Amino acid sequence: MKYYLLPLGCQMNRSDTERVKTVLHGMGFVATENEDEATLLGIIACSVRQKGIDKVYGRISKWNAMKNRRNMITFVSGCILPADRDNFIKLFDLVFPMNELNRLPDMIRQYGIATPTSLKAGEEIDYQPIVRPIEPLFHKNDKINPSANMDTFWAIKPTQTSDFEAFIPIQNGCNKFCTYCAVPYTRGREVSRPSGEIIEELVSLVERGYKSITLLGQNVNSYGLDKKGDEIDFAELLRRIGQYGDSCDKQFWVYFTSPHPRDMSDEVIEVIAQHKCLGKQIHIPIQSGDDNMLQRMNRHHDLERYRHIIQTIRRLLPTATIFTDIIVGFTNESEEEFENTRKAMEEFKYNMAYIAQYSVRPGAVASQWADDVPKEVKRQRYHTLTEELMKHSLVYNQSLIGQTVEMLVEEPDRQSGFLAGHTEGKIVMRFASNDTSLIGQIVKVKVTKAAPLSIEGEVLIDD
């Protein structure tokens, strides 16, 4: 019997999906990319933007129509707002919070469908229609705590989808309550994973040959603050990882996402500068370059605080690339406030910016405010910032021409005859080669061409 999974949204959801796969494999299910082959179909949802939820509704409508032809079970988990959850209960067979993943096998068995591991040798699977609905894990309007029992969830070993790139969750939830954000309502309050487990998982990955490892959390640099006195802080976690990397004969890069400017200390940047395995790329969301807007967003920092962080990165990590997140068209965003954001992009010269047009999320504080910036204005502001990003990215990438950089080869490029990947600074790069044995390896490449957001070069193979 086969399962189909559709992960939506961020890297955390992708990481969660790897643990869902482990549970399903333990039941004897086999993955398929073909929905028509699957008996079990699931979505790891994302409520951060309306577009993600629209995808969920579109897919479950299709799946429910398929039930007229065959026996199947549908489920949804992930980042789900209470209002969406109440609607999903009516549409999906199973709806459960991710921290209850260990209960999924029992929920599936209650449906009366034989699972692969429950069959005797030679026994055929009975595809009789389901007539008995199970008692749902929770009902409409139930109060749930999505950050409870995380230790049980983290104890499930992930089924990695790559042989050289991996994610390690170190923290779940967020205490910041930005007015536009749904995360505190979908993932709950901040909970830190034991540092011993994190380092043990990282060492295991490195020993198995993984080259790129990303530490994940909604606010990674608040790691340990919920367990003061019982757990180390984020800077110390990075230091211990860095010390391991210094003593290790394997080359690998460790990244993290996402930090919050309020909790980004100089010490974290200092630690990154001291250890070779800590990737010289920092993702630091700004969201807006206007102090009044930052207050309305409840971001807990101002532009001067953010500027200090960028200046410290430039001073201590001169080769580091800087990525960010920005929202355009937030409630009541004026032309002046938007212009201040454009000026911030001009000042900080990001290598990459993930720019989002604001959409209301039910449950977030800002859902009570008017979404009063017209869609066309949002689009115009999005394109203006994109052009700003392209301009500065191109200048930086052109400065690399003639230099030799290291890159992780990840896959064949879309253009035949090339291999593609990312530099240590996560700049997209490619070079001419058909040698697929290089995939998963870190190689040296001399930069010969540059474009906005990407570079090209000639691979240097040691004799």
Tab-separated table of C-alpha atoms in Angstrom:
chain	number	residue	atom	x	y	z
A	1	MET	CA	0.000	0.000	0.000
A	2	LYS	CA	1.236	3.473	-0.883
A	3	TYR	CA	1.060	6.972	0.555
A	4	TYR	CA	1.292	10.427	-1.004
A	5	LEU	CA	2.431	13.492	0.970
A	6	LEU	CA	2.156	17.153	-0.025
A	7	PRO	CA	4.308	19.440	2.166
A	8	LEU	CA	3.547	23.167	1.877
A	9	GLY	CA	5.339	26.224	3.205
A	10	CYS	CA	8.622	26.573	5.032
A	11	GLN	CA	11.634	24.392	5.751
A	12	MET	CA	10.145	23.473	9.131
A	13	ASN	CA	7.208	21.842	7.368
A	14	ARG	CA	9.625	19.973	5.131
A	15	SER	CA	11.464	18.773	8.225
A	16	ASP	CA	8.194	17.707	9.883
A	17	THR	CA	7.289	15.791	6.721
A	18	GLU	CA	10.450	13.700	7.123
A	19	ARG	CA	9.182	12.495	10.492
A	20	VAL	CA	5.727	11.767	9.069
A	21	LYS	CA	7.438	9.567	6.482
A	22	THR	CA	9.214	7.633	9.215
A	23	VAL	CA	5.922	6.839	10.927
A	24	LEU	CA	4.274	5.721	7.682
A	25	HIS	CA	7.270	3.604	6.679
A	26	GLY	CA	7.083	1.966	10.089
A	27	MET	CA	3.539	0.897	9.243
A	28	GLY	CA	4.715	-0.634	5.974
A	29	PHE	CA	3.505	2.077	3.598
A	30	VAL	CA	5.592	2.973	0.548
A	31	ALA	CA	5.890	6.505	-0.838
A	32	THR	CA	4.565	7.426	-4.263
A	33	GLU	CA	4.534	10.645	-6.270
A	34	ASN	CA	1.338	9.536	-8.015
A	35	GLU	CA	-1.826	10.464	-6.129
A	36	ASP	CA	-3.864	7.917	-8.111
A	37	GLU	CA	-1.755	5.074	-6.664
A	38	ALA	CA	-2.076	6.106	-3.018
A	39	THR	CA	-4.369	4.638	-0.388
A	40	LEU	CA	-3.269	7.260	2.138
A	41	LEU	CA	-3.007	10.918	1.100
A	42	GLY	CA	-1.829	13.685	3.415
A	43	ILE	CA	-1.008	17.387	3.465
A	44	ILE	CA	1.418	19.184	5.770
A	45	ALA	CA	-0.356	22.535	5.687
A	46	CYS	CA	0.858	26.121	6.005
A	47	SER	CA	-1.424	28.872	7.313
A	48	VAL	CA	1.156	31.647	7.026
A	49	ARG	CA	-0.388	32.930	3.787
A	50	GLN	CA	-3.844	32.499	2.298
A	51	LYS	CA	-2.321	31.045	-0.872
A	52	GLY	CA	-1.099	28.040	1.115
A	53	ILE	CA	-4.535	27.378	2.590
A	54	ASP	CA	-6.158	27.774	-0.836
A	55	LYS	CA	-3.916	24.939	-2.045
A	56	VAL	CA	-5.205	22.713	0.777
A	57	TYR	CA	-8.838	23.340	-0.133
A	58	GLY	CA	-8.134	22.744	-3.803
A	59	ARG	CA	-6.388	19.435	-3.164
A	60	ILE	CA	-8.917	18.003	-0.698
A	61	SER	CA	-11.742	18.837	-3.113
A	62	LYS	CA	-9.971	16.730	-5.728
A	63	TRP	CA	-9.283	13.888	-3.274
A	64	ASN	CA	-12.849	13.724	-2.000
A	65	ALA	CA	-14.054	13.404	-5.590
A	66	MET	CA	-11.636	10.477	-6.004
A	67	LYS	CA	-13.309	8.664	-3.098
A	68	ASN	CA	-16.223	7.869	-5.372
A	69	ARG	CA	-13.906	5.513	-7.267
A	70	ARG	CA	-11.790	3.883	-4.583
A	71	ASN	CA	-11.054	3.379	-0.919
A	72	MET	CA	-8.639	5.908	0.580
A	73	ILE	CA	-7.893	7.933	3.716
A	74	THR	CA	-7.016	11.628	3.762
A	75	PHE	CA	-5.302	13.565	6.543
A	76	VAL	CA	-3.946	17.024	7.239
A	77	SER	CA	-1.497	18.333	9.838
A	78	GLY	CA	1.153	21.048	10.071
A	79	CYS	CA	0.607	24.759	10.714
A	80	ILE	CA	-3.166	25.110	10.966
A	81	LEU	CA	-5.115	28.023	12.426
A	82	PRO	CA	-8.121	27.140	14.619
A	83	ALA	CA	-10.611	28.472	12.046
A	84	ASP	CA	-9.011	26.417	9.272
A	85	ARG	CA	-8.845	23.358	11.543
A	86	ASP	CA	-12.571	23.527	12.220
A	87	ASN	CA	-13.247	23.558	8.472
A	88	PHE	CA	-10.758	20.770	7.781
A	89	ILE	CA	-12.503	18.458	10.265
A	90	LYS	CA	-15.459	18.423	7.867
A	91	LEU	CA	-13.319	17.708	4.803
A	92	PHE	CA	-10.502	15.359	5.845
A	93	ASP	CA	-10.760	11.924	7.424
A	94	LEU	CA	-8.026	12.750	9.937
A	95	VAL	CA	-6.931	16.116	11.332
A	96	PHE	CA	-4.235	16.166	13.999
A	97	PRO	CA	-1.562	18.524	15.363
A	98	MET	CA	2.000	17.560	14.485
A	99	ASN	CA	2.895	16.976	18.119
A	100	GLU	CA	0.421	14.064	18.074
A	101	LEU	CA	2.147	12.356	15.134
A	102	ASN	CA	2.941	9.282	17.242
A	103	ARG	CA	-0.810	8.591	17.404
A	104	LEU	CA	-1.254	8.514	13.627
A	105	PRO	CA	-0.855	4.698	13.303
A	106	ASP	CA	-3.672	4.105	15.792
A	107	MET	CA	-5.886	6.618	14.016
A	108	ILE	CA	-5.332	4.895	10.677
A	109	ARG	CA	-5.965	1.428	12.144
A	110	GLN	CA	-9.238	2.602	13.682
A	111	TYR	CA	-10.467	3.272	10.179
A	112	GLY	CA	-10.660	-0.445	9.543
A	113	ILE	CA	-8.305	-0.469	6.557
A	114	ALA	CA	-5.674	-3.175	6.728
A	115	THR	CA	-2.174	-1.744	6.765
A	116	PRO	CA	0.739	-3.556	5.142
A	117	THR	CA	2.258	-4.629	8.457
A	118	SER	CA	-1.063	-6.056	9.700
A	119	LEU	CA	-1.439	-8.479	6.782
A	120	LYS	CA	-0.361	-12.099	6.913
A	121	ALA	CA	1.850	-13.452	4.138
A	122	GLY	CA	-0.161	-13.885	0.972
A	123	GLU	CA	-3.272	-12.225	2.391
A	124	GLU	CA	-5.056	-9.863	0.041
A	125	ILE	CA	-6.058	-6.351	1.030
A	126	ASP	CA	-9.792	-5.841	1.359
A	127	TYR	CA	-10.793	-2.627	-0.399
A	128	GLN	CA	-14.296	-2.389	1.041
A	129	PRO	CA	-15.727	1.115	1.341
A	130	ILE	CA	-15.253	2.822	4.694
A	131	VAL	CA	-18.548	3.038	6.534
A	132	ARG	CA	-17.476	3.709	10.133
A	133	PRO	CA	-15.973	7.108	10.910
A	134	ILE	CA	-13.584	7.181	13.847
A	135	GLU	CA	-13.757	9.483	16.840
A	136	PRO	CA	-11.684	12.526	15.802
A	137	LEU	CA	-8.609	13.494	17.786
A	138	PHE	CA	-10.346	16.769	18.583
A	139	HIS	CA	-13.612	18.472	17.748
A	140	LYS	CA	-14.592	21.882	16.495
A	141	ASN	CA	-13.677	24.697	18.913
A	142	ASP	CA	-11.442	22.397	21.020
A	143	LYS	CA	-8.497	24.164	22.611
A	144	ILE	CA	-5.176	22.481	21.753
A	145	ASN	CA	-1.572	23.150	22.706
A	146	PRO	CA	0.533	22.658	19.557
A	147	SER	CA	3.799	22.972	21.482
A	148	ALA	CA	3.043	20.207	24.018
A	149	ASN	CA	4.697	16.777	23.776
A	150	MET	CA	7.402	18.036	21.423
A	151	ASP	CA	9.968	15.693	22.978
A	152	THR	CA	7.867	12.759	21.773
A	153	PHE	CA	7.735	14.236	18.285
A	154	TRP	CA	11.471	15.011	18.130
A	155	ALA	CA	12.242	11.450	19.257
A	156	ILE	CA	10.940	10.219	15.877
A	157	LYS	CA	13.949	9.909	13.580
A	158	PRO	CA	13.484	11.698	10.243
A	159	THR	CA	13.532	9.935	6.892
A	160	GLN	CA	15.820	12.310	5.026
A	161	THR	CA	14.857	13.200	1.464
A	162	SER	CA	18.463	14.043	0.520
A	163	ASP	CA	21.792	12.279	0.927
A	164	PHE	CA	23.729	15.491	1.539
A	165	GLU	CA	21.348	18.206	2.857
A	166	ALA	CA	19.449	17.917	6.137
A	167	PHE	CA	17.333	19.886	8.596
A	168	ILE	CA	17.566	19.681	12.388
A	169	PRO	CA	14.699	21.226	14.384
A	170	ILE	CA	16.072	22.866	17.524
A	171	GLN	CA	13.052	24.845	18.686
A	172	ASN	CA	9.317	25.070	18.050
A	173	GLY	CA	6.837	27.903	18.445
A	174	CYS	CA	7.183	31.638	18.943
A	175	ASN	CA	6.539	34.121	21.764
A	176	LYS	CA	6.859	37.308	19.727
A	177	PHE	CA	3.239	37.687	18.467
A	178	CYS	CA	3.972	39.887	15.486
A	179	THR	CA	0.612	41.363	14.547
A	180	TYR	CA	0.618	39.911	11.018
A	181	CYS	CA	1.767	36.406	11.985
A	182	ALA	CA	-0.136	33.181	12.607
A	183	VAL	CA	2.765	31.085	13.956
A	184	PRO	CA	2.073	31.527	17.708
A	185	TYR	CA	-1.457	30.261	17.026
A	186	THR	CA	-0.420	27.333	14.829
A	187	ARG	CA	2.742	26.160	16.618
A	188	GLY	CA	2.240	27.542	20.128
A	189	ARG	CA	4.764	29.024	22.508
A	190	GLU	CA	8.522	28.512	22.275
A	191	VAL	CA	9.881	25.114	23.289
A	192	SER	CA	13.580	24.239	22.997
A	193	ARG	CA	14.821	20.783	22.089
A	194	PRO	CA	17.533	19.309	24.357
A	195	SER	CA	20.958	20.409	23.093
A	196	GLY	CA	22.400	16.937	23.570
A	197	GLU	CA	19.881	15.526	21.084
A	198	ILE	CA	20.622	18.289	18.580
A	199	ILE	CA	24.374	17.744	18.651
A	200	GLU	CA	23.973	13.966	18.567
A	201	GLU	CA	21.782	14.237	15.454
A	202	LEU	CA	24.221	16.632	13.802
A	203	VAL	CA	27.238	14.399	14.481
A	204	SER	CA	25.349	11.429	13.046
A	205	LEU	CA	24.552	13.377	9.884
A	206	VAL	CA	28.139	14.528	9.417
A	207	GLU	CA	29.467	11.010	9.917
A	208	ARG	CA	27.042	9.835	7.225
A	209	GLY	CA	28.456	12.375	4.784
A	210	TYR	CA	25.954	15.261	4.945
A	211	LYS	CA	27.440	18.527	3.731
A	212	SER	CA	24.734	21.142	4.450
A	213	ILE	CA	22.793	21.134	7.728
A	214	THR	CA	20.236	23.775	8.713
A	215	LEU	CA	19.112	24.333	12.312
A	216	LEU	CA	15.408	25.142	12.277
A	217	GLY	CA	13.046	27.078	14.507
A	218	GLN	CA	10.531	29.886	14.338
A	219	ASN	CA	12.970	31.987	16.377
A	220	VAL	CA	16.217	30.038	16.640
A	221	ASN	CA	18.197	32.653	18.530
A	222	SER	CA	15.776	32.509	21.460
A	223	TYR	CA	16.862	28.875	21.846
A	224	GLY	CA	17.183	27.869	25.489
A	225	LEU	CA	15.435	30.933	26.923
A	226	ASP	CA	12.437	28.799	27.929
A	227	LYS	CA	14.787	26.559	29.968
A	228	LYS	CA	17.085	29.082	31.637
A	229	GLY	CA	19.500	27.365	33.985
A	230	ASP	CA	18.699	23.966	32.499
A	231	GLU	CA	19.827	24.512	28.911
A	232	ILE	CA	22.530	26.396	27.006
A	233	ASP	CA	21.709	29.418	24.864
A	234	PHE	CA	21.933	29.699	21.077
A	235	ALA	CA	25.435	31.147	20.987
A	236	GLU	CA	26.732	28.277	23.106
A	237	LEU	CA	24.919	25.731	20.950
A	238	LEU	CA	26.652	27.158	17.876
A	239	ARG	CA	29.980	27.220	19.718
A	240	ARG	CA	29.753	23.518	20.584
A	241	ILE	CA	28.808	22.670	17.017
A	242	GLY	CA	31.700	24.804	15.775
A	243	GLN	CA	34.155	23.095	18.123
A	244	TYR	CA	33.038	19.727	16.824
A	245	GLY	CA	33.518	20.953	13.260
A	246	ASP	CA	37.029	22.205	14.065
A	247	SER	CA	38.000	18.768	15.384
A	248	CYS	CA	36.361	16.888	12.509
A	249	ASP	CA	38.121	15.863	9.299
A	250	LYS	CA	34.918	16.218	7.251
A	251	GLN	CA	33.875	19.421	5.506
A	252	PHE	CA	30.322	20.602	6.128
A	253	TRP	CA	28.374	23.850	6.514
A	254	VAL	CA	25.845	24.597	9.266
A	255	TYR	CA	23.167	27.268	8.803
A	256	PHE	CA	20.165	28.414	10.838
A	257	THR	CA	16.775	29.972	10.177
A	258	SER	CA	15.039	32.051	11.212
A	259	PRO	CA	16.497	34.409	13.816
A	260	HIS	CA	14.762	37.480	15.220
A	261	PRO	CA	16.582	40.850	15.384
A	262	ARG	CA	15.536	41.334	19.002
A	263	ASP	CA	17.471	38.238	20.116
A	264	MET	CA	20.391	38.442	17.657
A	265	SER	CA	23.414	39.023	19.874
A	266	ASP	CA	26.906	40.094	18.898
A	267	GLU	CA	28.101	36.876	20.525
A	268	VAL	CA	26.269	34.748	17.944
A	269	ILE	CA	28.047	36.605	15.132
A	270	GLU	CA	31.390	36.320	16.934
A	271	VAL	CA	30.973	32.556	17.282
A	272	ILE	CA	30.177	32.170	13.575
A	273	ALA	CA	33.367	34.065	12.739
A	274	GLN	CA	35.454	31.715	14.894
A	275	HIS	CA	34.470	28.345	13.403
A	276	LYS	CA	34.939	27.111	9.841
A	277	CYS	CA	31.851	24.862	9.702
A	278	LEU	CA	29.386	27.636	10.592
A	279	GLY	CA	28.166	28.858	7.205
A	280	LYS	CA	28.952	32.466	6.363
A	281	GLN	CA	25.382	33.301	5.420
A	282	ILE	CA	22.924	35.056	7.724
A	283	HIS	CA	19.159	35.223	7.227
A	284	ILE	CA	17.913	38.144	9.318
A	285	PRO	CA	14.298	39.296	8.628
A	286	ILE	CA	13.696	43.043	8.570
A	287	GLN	CA	10.003	42.964	7.429
A	288	SER	CA	9.958	46.770	7.155
A	289	GLY	CA	12.481	49.594	7.095
A	290	ASP	CA	10.158	52.053	8.861
A	291	ASP	CA	10.080	52.355	12.664
A	292	ASN	CA	6.376	53.228	12.827
A	293	MET	CA	5.551	50.200	10.716
A	294	LEU	CA	7.779	47.989	12.870
A	295	GLN	CA	5.793	49.133	15.908
A	296	ARG	CA	2.486	48.288	14.210
A	297	MET	CA	3.948	44.903	13.337
A	298	ASN	CA	4.993	44.447	16.995
A	299	ARG	CA	8.481	43.504	15.879
A	300	HIS	CA	10.190	44.514	19.170
A	301	HIS	CA	13.097	46.232	17.368
A	302	ASP	CA	13.739	49.430	15.447
A	303	LEU	CA	15.847	50.226	12.415
A	304	GLU	CA	18.814	51.371	14.500
A	305	ARG	CA	18.943	48.020	16.316
A	306	TYR	CA	18.729	46.219	12.990
A	307	ARG	CA	21.437	48.450	11.518
A	308	HIS	CA	23.766	47.507	14.390
A	309	ILE	CA	23.300	43.809	13.560
A	310	ILE	CA	24.117	44.331	9.880
A	311	GLN	CA	27.159	46.469	10.698
A	312	THR	CA	28.406	43.797	13.118
A	313	ILE	CA	28.005	41.114	10.458
A	314	ARG	CA	29.886	43.224	7.919
A	315	ARG	CA	32.695	43.858	10.433
A	316	LEU	CA	33.115	40.321	11.803
A	317	LEU	CA	31.999	38.322	8.758
A	318	PRO	CA	33.163	40.367	5.754
A	319	THR	CA	32.552	37.492	3.309
A	320	ALA	CA	29.070	36.666	4.613
A	321	THR	CA	25.976	36.990	2.479
A	322	ILE	CA	22.830	38.461	4.059
A	323	PHE	CA	19.273	37.349	3.317
A	324	THR	CA	16.047	38.875	4.643
A	325	ASP	CA	12.235	38.766	4.682
A	326	ILE	CA	10.062	41.773	3.821
A	327	ILE	CA	6.297	42.387	3.796
A	328	VAL	CA	4.803	44.998	1.472
A	329	GLY	CA	1.291	46.377	1.734
A	330	PHE	CA	0.759	45.754	5.444
A	331	THR	CA	-2.246	47.549	6.903
A	332	ASN	CA	-2.114	51.302	6.351
A	333	GLU	CA	1.383	51.236	4.809
A	334	SER	CA	1.980	54.747	3.474
A	335	GLU	CA	4.180	55.733	0.546
A	336	GLU	CA	6.666	57.210	3.011
A	337	GLU	CA	6.807	54.006	5.051
A	338	PHE	CA	7.306	51.951	1.919
A	339	GLU	CA	10.025	54.317	0.692
A	340	ASN	CA	11.851	53.825	4.012
A	341	THR	CA	11.834	50.088	3.355
A	342	ARG	CA	13.248	50.651	-0.127
A	343	LYS	CA	15.948	52.865	1.382
A	344	ALA	CA	16.779	50.126	3.902
A	345	MET	CA	17.241	47.667	1.038
A	346	GLU	CA	19.500	50.179	-0.673
A	347	GLU	CA	21.534	50.615	2.518
A	348	PHE	CA	21.888	46.945	3.487
A	349	LYS	CA	22.391	45.575	-0.050
A	350	TYR	CA	20.916	42.136	0.515
A	351	ASN	CA	22.016	39.123	-1.489
A	352	MET	CA	18.487	37.723	-1.299
A	353	ALA	CA	15.148	39.001	-0.032
A	354	TYR	CA	11.954	36.998	0.256
A	355	ILE	CA	9.335	39.650	-0.419
A	356	ALA	CA	5.696	38.907	0.398
A	357	GLN	CA	2.559	40.837	-0.417
A	358	TYR	CA	0.583	41.061	2.814
A	359	SER	CA	-2.420	38.793	3.239
A	360	VAL	CA	-4.666	38.675	6.310
A	361	ARG	CA	-4.337	35.630	8.576
A	362	PRO	CA	-7.380	34.905	10.771
A	363	GLY	CA	-6.463	34.899	14.438
A	364	ALA	CA	-3.517	37.255	14.113
A	365	VAL	CA	-4.026	40.680	15.705
A	366	ALA	CA	-3.898	42.438	12.323
A	367	SER	CA	-6.856	40.393	11.082
A	368	GLN	CA	-8.995	42.892	13.015
A	369	TRP	CA	-7.541	45.763	10.986
A	370	ALA	CA	-8.492	46.858	7.507
A	371	ASP	CA	-6.481	45.323	4.690
A	372	ASP	CA	-6.553	48.731	3.065
A	373	VAL	CA	-3.615	48.739	0.656
A	374	PRO	CA	-4.979	47.920	-2.814
A	375	LYS	CA	-3.682	44.765	-4.482
A	376	GLU	CA	-2.302	46.725	-7.397
A	377	VAL	CA	-0.299	48.941	-5.013
A	378	LYS	CA	1.048	45.821	-3.284
A	379	ARG	CA	2.139	44.408	-6.631
A	380	GLN	CA	3.840	47.665	-7.605
A	381	ARG	CA	5.721	47.805	-4.300
A	382	TYR	CA	6.689	44.152	-4.660
A	383	HIS	CA	8.167	44.802	-8.094
A	384	THR	CA	9.970	47.940	-6.890
A	385	LEU	CA	11.698	46.021	-4.094
A	386	THR	CA	12.469	43.137	-6.419
A	387	GLU	CA	14.240	45.521	-8.767
A	388	GLU	CA	16.167	46.935	-5.808
A	389	LEU	CA	17.213	43.428	-4.800
A	390	MET	CA	18.319	42.530	-8.327
A	391	LYS	CA	20.463	45.655	-8.571
A	392	HIS	CA	22.472	44.968	-5.413
A	393	SER	CA	22.658	41.226	-5.970
A	394	LEU	CA	24.148	41.785	-9.418
A	395	VAL	CA	26.825	44.150	-8.080
A	396	TYR	CA	27.857	41.624	-5.445
A	397	ASN	CA	27.861	38.683	-7.849
A	398	GLN	CA	29.934	40.634	-10.402
A	399	SER	CA	32.521	41.289	-7.659
A	400	LEU	CA	33.053	37.513	-7.477
A	401	ILE	CA	34.165	37.185	-11.115
A	402	GLY	CA	37.710	35.841	-11.209
A	403	GLN	CA	37.521	34.491	-7.658
A	404	THR	CA	37.521	30.819	-6.688
A	405	VAL	CA	34.613	29.852	-4.445
A	406	GLU	CA	33.375	26.600	-2.954
A	407	MET	CA	29.962	25.264	-3.839
A	408	LEU	CA	27.840	22.271	-2.912
A	409	VAL	CA	26.771	20.480	-6.088
A	410	GLU	CA	23.087	19.604	-5.713
A	411	GLU	CA	21.532	18.600	-9.019
A	412	PRO	CA	21.684	18.763	-12.806
A	413	ASP	CA	20.875	22.261	-13.991
A	414	ARG	CA	17.775	22.937	-16.064
A	415	GLN	CA	20.113	23.594	-18.975
A	416	SER	CA	21.575	20.362	-20.278
A	417	GLY	CA	25.289	19.915	-19.715
A	418	PHE	CA	25.462	21.878	-16.454
A	419	LEU	CA	25.431	21.005	-12.758
A	420	ALA	CA	23.895	23.412	-10.219
A	421	GLY	CA	24.149	24.099	-6.513
A	422	HIS	CA	24.905	26.798	-3.953
A	423	THR	CA	28.027	28.482	-2.629
A	424	GLU	CA	28.723	28.593	1.096
A	425	GLY	CA	26.896	31.938	1.031
A	426	LYS	CA	23.909	30.201	-0.643
A	427	ILE	CA	24.347	32.004	-3.945
A	428	VAL	CA	22.931	29.892	-6.773
A	429	MET	CA	25.759	28.652	-8.984
A	430	ARG	CA	26.320	26.341	-11.940
A	431	PHE	CA	29.169	25.035	-14.069
A	432	ALA	CA	29.482	23.000	-17.247
A	433	SER	CA	29.736	19.285	-16.488
A	434	ASN	CA	27.927	16.004	-17.006
A	435	ASP	CA	29.751	14.293	-14.126
A	436	THR	CA	26.822	13.480	-11.839
A	437	SER	CA	29.211	11.797	-9.375
A	438	LEU	CA	29.968	15.347	-8.181
A	439	ILE	CA	26.415	15.739	-6.827
A	440	GLY	CA	26.569	15.895	-3.051
A	441	GLN	CA	30.193	17.071	-3.054
A	442	ILE	CA	31.753	20.443	-2.204
A	443	VAL	CA	33.954	21.559	-5.116
A	444	LYS	CA	36.024	24.608	-6.029
A	445	VAL	CA	34.747	26.714	-8.899
A	446	LYS	CA	36.278	29.779	-10.553
A	447	VAL	CA	33.581	32.395	-11.179
A	448	THR	CA	33.372	33.491	-14.819
A	449	LYS	CA	29.897	35.017	-15.201
A	450	ALA	CA	27.396	36.829	-12.970
A	451	ALA	CA	23.698	37.615	-13.115
A	452	PRO	CA	21.220	38.868	-10.517
A	453	LEU	CA	20.805	36.092	-7.914
A	454	SER	CA	23.180	33.618	-9.612
A	455	ILE	CA	26.719	33.036	-10.850
A	456	GLU	CA	28.457	30.656	-13.251
A	457	GLY	CA	31.968	29.262	-13.301
A	458	GLU	CA	34.491	26.581	-14.236
A	459	VAL	CA	34.969	23.668	-11.851
A	460	LEU	CA	38.524	23.079	-10.628
A	461	ILE	CA	39.236	19.380	-10.156
A	462	ASP	CA	42.265	18.457	-8.024
A	463	ASP	CA	44.753	16.161	-9.771
